PDB file of C-alpha atoms in Angstrom:
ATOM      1  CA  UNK A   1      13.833  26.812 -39.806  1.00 74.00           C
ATOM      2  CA  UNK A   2      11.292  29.563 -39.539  1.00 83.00           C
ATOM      3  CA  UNK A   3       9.405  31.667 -36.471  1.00 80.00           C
ATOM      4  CA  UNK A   4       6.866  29.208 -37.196  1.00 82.00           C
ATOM      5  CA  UNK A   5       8.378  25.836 -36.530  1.00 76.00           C
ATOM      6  CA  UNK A   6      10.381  27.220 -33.577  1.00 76.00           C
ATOM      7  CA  UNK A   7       7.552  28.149 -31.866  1.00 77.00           C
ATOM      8  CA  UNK A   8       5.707  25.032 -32.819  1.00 77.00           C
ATOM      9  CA  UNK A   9       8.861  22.893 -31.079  1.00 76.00           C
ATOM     10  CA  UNK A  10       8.681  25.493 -28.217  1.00 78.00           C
ATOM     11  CA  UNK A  11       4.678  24.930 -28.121  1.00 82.00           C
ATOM     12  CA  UNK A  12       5.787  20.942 -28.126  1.00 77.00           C
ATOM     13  CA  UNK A  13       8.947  21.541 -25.366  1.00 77.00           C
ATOM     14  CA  UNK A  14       6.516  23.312 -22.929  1.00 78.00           C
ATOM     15  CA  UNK A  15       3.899  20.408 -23.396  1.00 76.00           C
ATOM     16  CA  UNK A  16       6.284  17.851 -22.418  1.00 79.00           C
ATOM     17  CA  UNK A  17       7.571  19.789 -19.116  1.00 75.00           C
ATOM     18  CA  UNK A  18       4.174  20.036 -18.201  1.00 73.00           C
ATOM     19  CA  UNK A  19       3.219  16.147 -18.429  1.00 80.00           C
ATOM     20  CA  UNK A  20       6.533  15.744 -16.973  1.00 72.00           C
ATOM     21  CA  UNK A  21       5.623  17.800 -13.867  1.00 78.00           C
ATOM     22  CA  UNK A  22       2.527  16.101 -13.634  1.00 73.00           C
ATOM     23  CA  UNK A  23       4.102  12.968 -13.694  1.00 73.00           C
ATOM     24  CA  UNK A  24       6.471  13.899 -11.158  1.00 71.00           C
ATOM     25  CA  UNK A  25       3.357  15.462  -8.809  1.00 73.00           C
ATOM     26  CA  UNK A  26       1.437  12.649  -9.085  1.00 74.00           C
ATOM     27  CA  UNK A  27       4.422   9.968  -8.112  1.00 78.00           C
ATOM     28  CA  UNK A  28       5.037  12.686  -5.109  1.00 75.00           C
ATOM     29  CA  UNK A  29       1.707  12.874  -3.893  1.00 67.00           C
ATOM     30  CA  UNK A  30       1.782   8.540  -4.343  1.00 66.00           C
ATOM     31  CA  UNK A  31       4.417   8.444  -2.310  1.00 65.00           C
ATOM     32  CA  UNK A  32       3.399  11.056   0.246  1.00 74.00           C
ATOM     33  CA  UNK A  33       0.072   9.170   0.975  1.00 74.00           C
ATOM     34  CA  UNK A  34       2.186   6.177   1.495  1.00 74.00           C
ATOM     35  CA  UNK A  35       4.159   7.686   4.467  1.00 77.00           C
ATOM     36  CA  UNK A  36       0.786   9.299   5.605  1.00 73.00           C
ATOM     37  CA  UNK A  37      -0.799   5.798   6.320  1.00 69.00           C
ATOM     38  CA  UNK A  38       2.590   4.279   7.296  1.00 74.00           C
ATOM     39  CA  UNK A  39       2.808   6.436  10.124  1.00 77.00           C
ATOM     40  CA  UNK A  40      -1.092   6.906  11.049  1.00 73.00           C
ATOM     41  CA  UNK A  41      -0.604   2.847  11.684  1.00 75.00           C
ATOM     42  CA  UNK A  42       2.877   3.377  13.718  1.00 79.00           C
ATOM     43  CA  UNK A  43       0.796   6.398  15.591  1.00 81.00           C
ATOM     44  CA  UNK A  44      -2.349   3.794  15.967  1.00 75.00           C
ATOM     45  CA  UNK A  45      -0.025   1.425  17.300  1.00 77.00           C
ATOM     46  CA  UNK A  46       1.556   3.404  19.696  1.00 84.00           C
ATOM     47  CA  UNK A  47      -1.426   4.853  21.058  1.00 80.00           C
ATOM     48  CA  UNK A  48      -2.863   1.328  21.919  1.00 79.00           C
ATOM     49  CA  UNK A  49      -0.024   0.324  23.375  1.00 82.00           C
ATOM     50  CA  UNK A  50       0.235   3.138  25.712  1.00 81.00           C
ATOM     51  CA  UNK A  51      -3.445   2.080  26.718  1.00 80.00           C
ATOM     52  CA  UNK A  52      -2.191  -1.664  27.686  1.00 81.00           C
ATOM     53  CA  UNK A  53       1.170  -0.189  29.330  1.00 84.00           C
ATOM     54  CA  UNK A  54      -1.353   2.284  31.220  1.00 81.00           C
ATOM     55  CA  UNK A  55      -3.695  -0.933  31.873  1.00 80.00           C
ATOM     56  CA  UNK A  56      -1.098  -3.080  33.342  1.00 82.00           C
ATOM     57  CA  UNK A  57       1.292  -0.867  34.863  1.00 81.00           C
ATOM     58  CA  UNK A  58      -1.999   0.745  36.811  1.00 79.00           C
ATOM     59  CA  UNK A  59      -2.898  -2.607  37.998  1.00 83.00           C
ATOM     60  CA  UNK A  60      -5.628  -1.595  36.152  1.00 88.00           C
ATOM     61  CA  UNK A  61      -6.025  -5.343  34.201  1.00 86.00           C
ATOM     62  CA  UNK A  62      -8.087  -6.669  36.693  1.00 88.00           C
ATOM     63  CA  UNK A  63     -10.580  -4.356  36.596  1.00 91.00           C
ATOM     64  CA  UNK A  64     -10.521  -3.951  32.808  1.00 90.00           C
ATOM     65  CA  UNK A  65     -10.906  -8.002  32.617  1.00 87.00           C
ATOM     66  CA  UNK A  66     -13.746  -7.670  34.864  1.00 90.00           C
ATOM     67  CA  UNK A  67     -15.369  -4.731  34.170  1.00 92.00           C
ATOM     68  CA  UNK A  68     -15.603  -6.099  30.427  1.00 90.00           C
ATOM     69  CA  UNK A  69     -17.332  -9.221  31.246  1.00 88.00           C
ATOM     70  CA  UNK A  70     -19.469  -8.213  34.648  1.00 90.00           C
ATOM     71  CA  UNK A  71     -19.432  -4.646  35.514  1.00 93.00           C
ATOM     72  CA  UNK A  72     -21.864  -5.159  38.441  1.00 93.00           C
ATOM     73  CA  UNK A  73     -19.131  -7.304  39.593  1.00 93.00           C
ATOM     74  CA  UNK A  74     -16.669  -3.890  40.560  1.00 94.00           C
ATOM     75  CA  UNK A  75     -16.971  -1.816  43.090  1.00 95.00           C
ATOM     76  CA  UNK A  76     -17.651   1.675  43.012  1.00 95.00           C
ATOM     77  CA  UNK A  77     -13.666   2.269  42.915  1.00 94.00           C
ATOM     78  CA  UNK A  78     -13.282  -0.472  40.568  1.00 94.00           C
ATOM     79  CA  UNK A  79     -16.466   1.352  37.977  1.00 94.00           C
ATOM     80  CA  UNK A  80     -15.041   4.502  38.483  1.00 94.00           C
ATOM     81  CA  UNK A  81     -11.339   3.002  37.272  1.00 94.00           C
ATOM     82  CA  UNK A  82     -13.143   1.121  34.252  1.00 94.00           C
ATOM     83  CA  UNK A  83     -15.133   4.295  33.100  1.00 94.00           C
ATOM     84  CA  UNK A  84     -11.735   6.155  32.527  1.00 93.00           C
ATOM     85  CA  UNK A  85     -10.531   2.860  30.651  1.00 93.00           C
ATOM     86  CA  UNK A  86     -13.456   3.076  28.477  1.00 94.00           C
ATOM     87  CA  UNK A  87     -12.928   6.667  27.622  1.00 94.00           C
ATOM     88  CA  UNK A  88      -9.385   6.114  26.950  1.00 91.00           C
ATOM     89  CA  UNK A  89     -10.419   2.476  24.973  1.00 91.00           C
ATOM     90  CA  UNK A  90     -12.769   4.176  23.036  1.00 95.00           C
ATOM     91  CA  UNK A  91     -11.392   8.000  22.264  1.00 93.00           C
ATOM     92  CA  UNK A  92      -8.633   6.068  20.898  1.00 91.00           C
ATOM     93  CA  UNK A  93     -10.573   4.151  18.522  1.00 93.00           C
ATOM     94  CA  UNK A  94     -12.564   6.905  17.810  1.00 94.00           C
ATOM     95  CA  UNK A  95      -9.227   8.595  16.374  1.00 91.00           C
ATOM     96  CA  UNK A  96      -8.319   5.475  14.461  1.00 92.00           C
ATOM     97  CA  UNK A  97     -11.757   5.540  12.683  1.00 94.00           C
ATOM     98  CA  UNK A  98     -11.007   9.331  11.620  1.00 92.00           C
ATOM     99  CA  UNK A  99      -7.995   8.428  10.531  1.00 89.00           C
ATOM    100  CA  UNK A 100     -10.116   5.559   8.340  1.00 92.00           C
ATOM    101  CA  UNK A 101     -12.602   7.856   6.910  1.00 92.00           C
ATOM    102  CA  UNK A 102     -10.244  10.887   6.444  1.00 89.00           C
ATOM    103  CA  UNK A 103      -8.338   8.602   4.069  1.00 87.00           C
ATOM    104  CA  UNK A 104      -5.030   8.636   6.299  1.00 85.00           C
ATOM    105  CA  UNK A 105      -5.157   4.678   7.143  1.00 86.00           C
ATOM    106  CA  UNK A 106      -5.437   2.139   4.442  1.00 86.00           C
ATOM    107  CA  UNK A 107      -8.127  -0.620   4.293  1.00 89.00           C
ATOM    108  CA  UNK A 108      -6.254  -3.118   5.443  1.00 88.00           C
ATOM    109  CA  UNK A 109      -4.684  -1.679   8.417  1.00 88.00           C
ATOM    110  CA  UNK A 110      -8.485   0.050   9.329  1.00 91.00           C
ATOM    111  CA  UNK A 111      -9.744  -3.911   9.360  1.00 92.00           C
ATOM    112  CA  UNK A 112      -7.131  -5.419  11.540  1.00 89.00           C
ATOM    113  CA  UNK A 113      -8.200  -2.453  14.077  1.00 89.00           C
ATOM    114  CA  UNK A 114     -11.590  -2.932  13.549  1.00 91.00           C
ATOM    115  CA  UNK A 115     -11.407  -6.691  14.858  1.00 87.00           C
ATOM    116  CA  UNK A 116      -9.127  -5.325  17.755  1.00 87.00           C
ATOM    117  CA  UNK A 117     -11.974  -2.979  18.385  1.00 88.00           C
ATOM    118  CA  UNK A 118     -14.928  -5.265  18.152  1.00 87.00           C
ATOM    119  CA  UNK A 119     -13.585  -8.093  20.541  1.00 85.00           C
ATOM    120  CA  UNK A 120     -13.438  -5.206  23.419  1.00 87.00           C
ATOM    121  CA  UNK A 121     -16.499  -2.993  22.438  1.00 87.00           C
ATOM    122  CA  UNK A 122     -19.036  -6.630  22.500  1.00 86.00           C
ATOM    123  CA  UNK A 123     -17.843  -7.307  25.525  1.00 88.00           C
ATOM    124  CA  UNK A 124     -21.583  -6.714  28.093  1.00 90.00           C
ATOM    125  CA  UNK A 125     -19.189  -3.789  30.166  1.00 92.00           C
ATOM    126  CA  UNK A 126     -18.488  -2.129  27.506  1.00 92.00           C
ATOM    127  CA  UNK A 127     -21.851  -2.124  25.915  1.00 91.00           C
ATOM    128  CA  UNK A 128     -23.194  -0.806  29.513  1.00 93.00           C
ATOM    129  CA  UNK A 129     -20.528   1.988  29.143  1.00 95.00           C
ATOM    130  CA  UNK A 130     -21.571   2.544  25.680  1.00 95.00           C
ATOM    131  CA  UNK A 131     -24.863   3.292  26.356  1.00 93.00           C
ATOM    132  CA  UNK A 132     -24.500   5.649  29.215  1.00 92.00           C
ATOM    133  CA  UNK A 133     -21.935   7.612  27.395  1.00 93.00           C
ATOM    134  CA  UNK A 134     -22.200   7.039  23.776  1.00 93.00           C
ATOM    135  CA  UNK A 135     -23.061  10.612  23.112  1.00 95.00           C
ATOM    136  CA  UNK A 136     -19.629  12.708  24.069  1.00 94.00           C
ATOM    137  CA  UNK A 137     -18.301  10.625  20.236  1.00 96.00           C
ATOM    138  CA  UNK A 138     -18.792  11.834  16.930  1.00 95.00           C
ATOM    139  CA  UNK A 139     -22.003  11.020  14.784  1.00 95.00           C
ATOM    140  CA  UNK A 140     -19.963   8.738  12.674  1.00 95.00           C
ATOM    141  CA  UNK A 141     -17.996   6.710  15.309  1.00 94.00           C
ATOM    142  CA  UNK A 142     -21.174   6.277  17.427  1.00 94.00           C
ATOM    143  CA  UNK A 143     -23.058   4.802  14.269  1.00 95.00           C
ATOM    144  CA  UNK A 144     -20.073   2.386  13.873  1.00 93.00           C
ATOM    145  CA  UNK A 145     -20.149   0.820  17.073  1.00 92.00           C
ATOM    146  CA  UNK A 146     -24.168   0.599  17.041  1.00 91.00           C
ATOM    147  CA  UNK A 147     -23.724  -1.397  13.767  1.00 89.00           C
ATOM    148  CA  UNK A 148     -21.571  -4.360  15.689  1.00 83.00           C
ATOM    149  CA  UNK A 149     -23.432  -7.328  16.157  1.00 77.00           C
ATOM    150  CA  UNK A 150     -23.862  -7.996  19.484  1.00 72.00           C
ATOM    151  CA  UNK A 151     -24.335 -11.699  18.730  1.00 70.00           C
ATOM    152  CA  UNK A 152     -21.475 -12.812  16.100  1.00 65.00           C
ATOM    153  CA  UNK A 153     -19.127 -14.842  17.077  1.00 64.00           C
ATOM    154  CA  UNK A 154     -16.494 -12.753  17.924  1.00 57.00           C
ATOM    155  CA  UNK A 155     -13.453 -14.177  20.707  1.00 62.00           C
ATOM    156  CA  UNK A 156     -13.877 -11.247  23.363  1.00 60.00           C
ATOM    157  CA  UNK A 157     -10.764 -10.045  24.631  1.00 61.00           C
ATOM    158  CA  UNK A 158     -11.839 -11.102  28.302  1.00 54.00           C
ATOM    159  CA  UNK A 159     -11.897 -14.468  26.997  1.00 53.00           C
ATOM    160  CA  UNK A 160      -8.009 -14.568  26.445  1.00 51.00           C
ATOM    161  CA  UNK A 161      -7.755 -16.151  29.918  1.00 51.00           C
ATOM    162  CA  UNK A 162     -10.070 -19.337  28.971  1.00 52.00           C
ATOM    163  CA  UNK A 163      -7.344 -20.130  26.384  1.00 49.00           C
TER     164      UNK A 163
END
């Protein structure tokens, strides 16, 4: 065997490490992105359910229930109360649509939040809290929740105690 060949099987030997790494990278960064979105959903999840502990262990449900479906109903306790819901409400979905657009939540998981979302933000009380303080959420979020139509048939979530 001469100079030549061996460095021609060395030339060949280095090749194949290198689509090997690559292979190995790519399945890493696979699997990586995979535990990203698994627990940007868990983190989604528990964020929302800190909201309805917070709603219900406040006494707060009331108020939400109302607030969502006649604000001029509360009084000026009862306003004050849903305004910090809101915030909360919607600073959490806010972060769930980063996550969405920053590629850290998959497509499915972004939908079944959006349709969580939507039921609450159609609701008339949160529309009248949208539009008083729409502008302390980012450019992208804000253009989101101006894009829901107001009039599709969507089951509010103060509707849950018709059923």
């Amino acid at each position: 065997m001469t100079w030549e060949a061996i460095a021609a099987l060395g030339e060949v030997a280095g090749a194949i490490g290198v689509i090997a790494s690559l292979l190995y990278l790519s399945r890493q960064i696979g699997h990586n992105t995979k535990q990203m979105r698994i627990a940007t959903h868990a983190e989604t999840t528990r964020d929302f359910r800190g909201f309805t502990r917070q709603t219900l262990s406040g006494g707060y449900s009331k108020v939400l229930s109302d607030g969502l479906e006649d604000y001029d109903s509360l009084d000026a306790q009862g306003k004050l109360d849903f305004a910090f819901l809101m915030f909360d409400m919607f600073k959490s979905f806010e972060i769930t649509h980063y996550h969405y657009l920053h590629g850290s939540m998959g497509e499915d998981s972004w939908l079944s939040w959006l349709r969580l979302f939507s039921s609450y933000c159609v609701a008339p009380g949160a529309r009248r809290y949208w539009e008083v303080r729409s502008e302390i959420f980012t450019t992208e979020f804000r253009e989101l929740v101006d894009s829901f139509d107001l009039d599709a048939p969507v089951k509010r979530v103060g509707h849950v105690s018709d059923e």
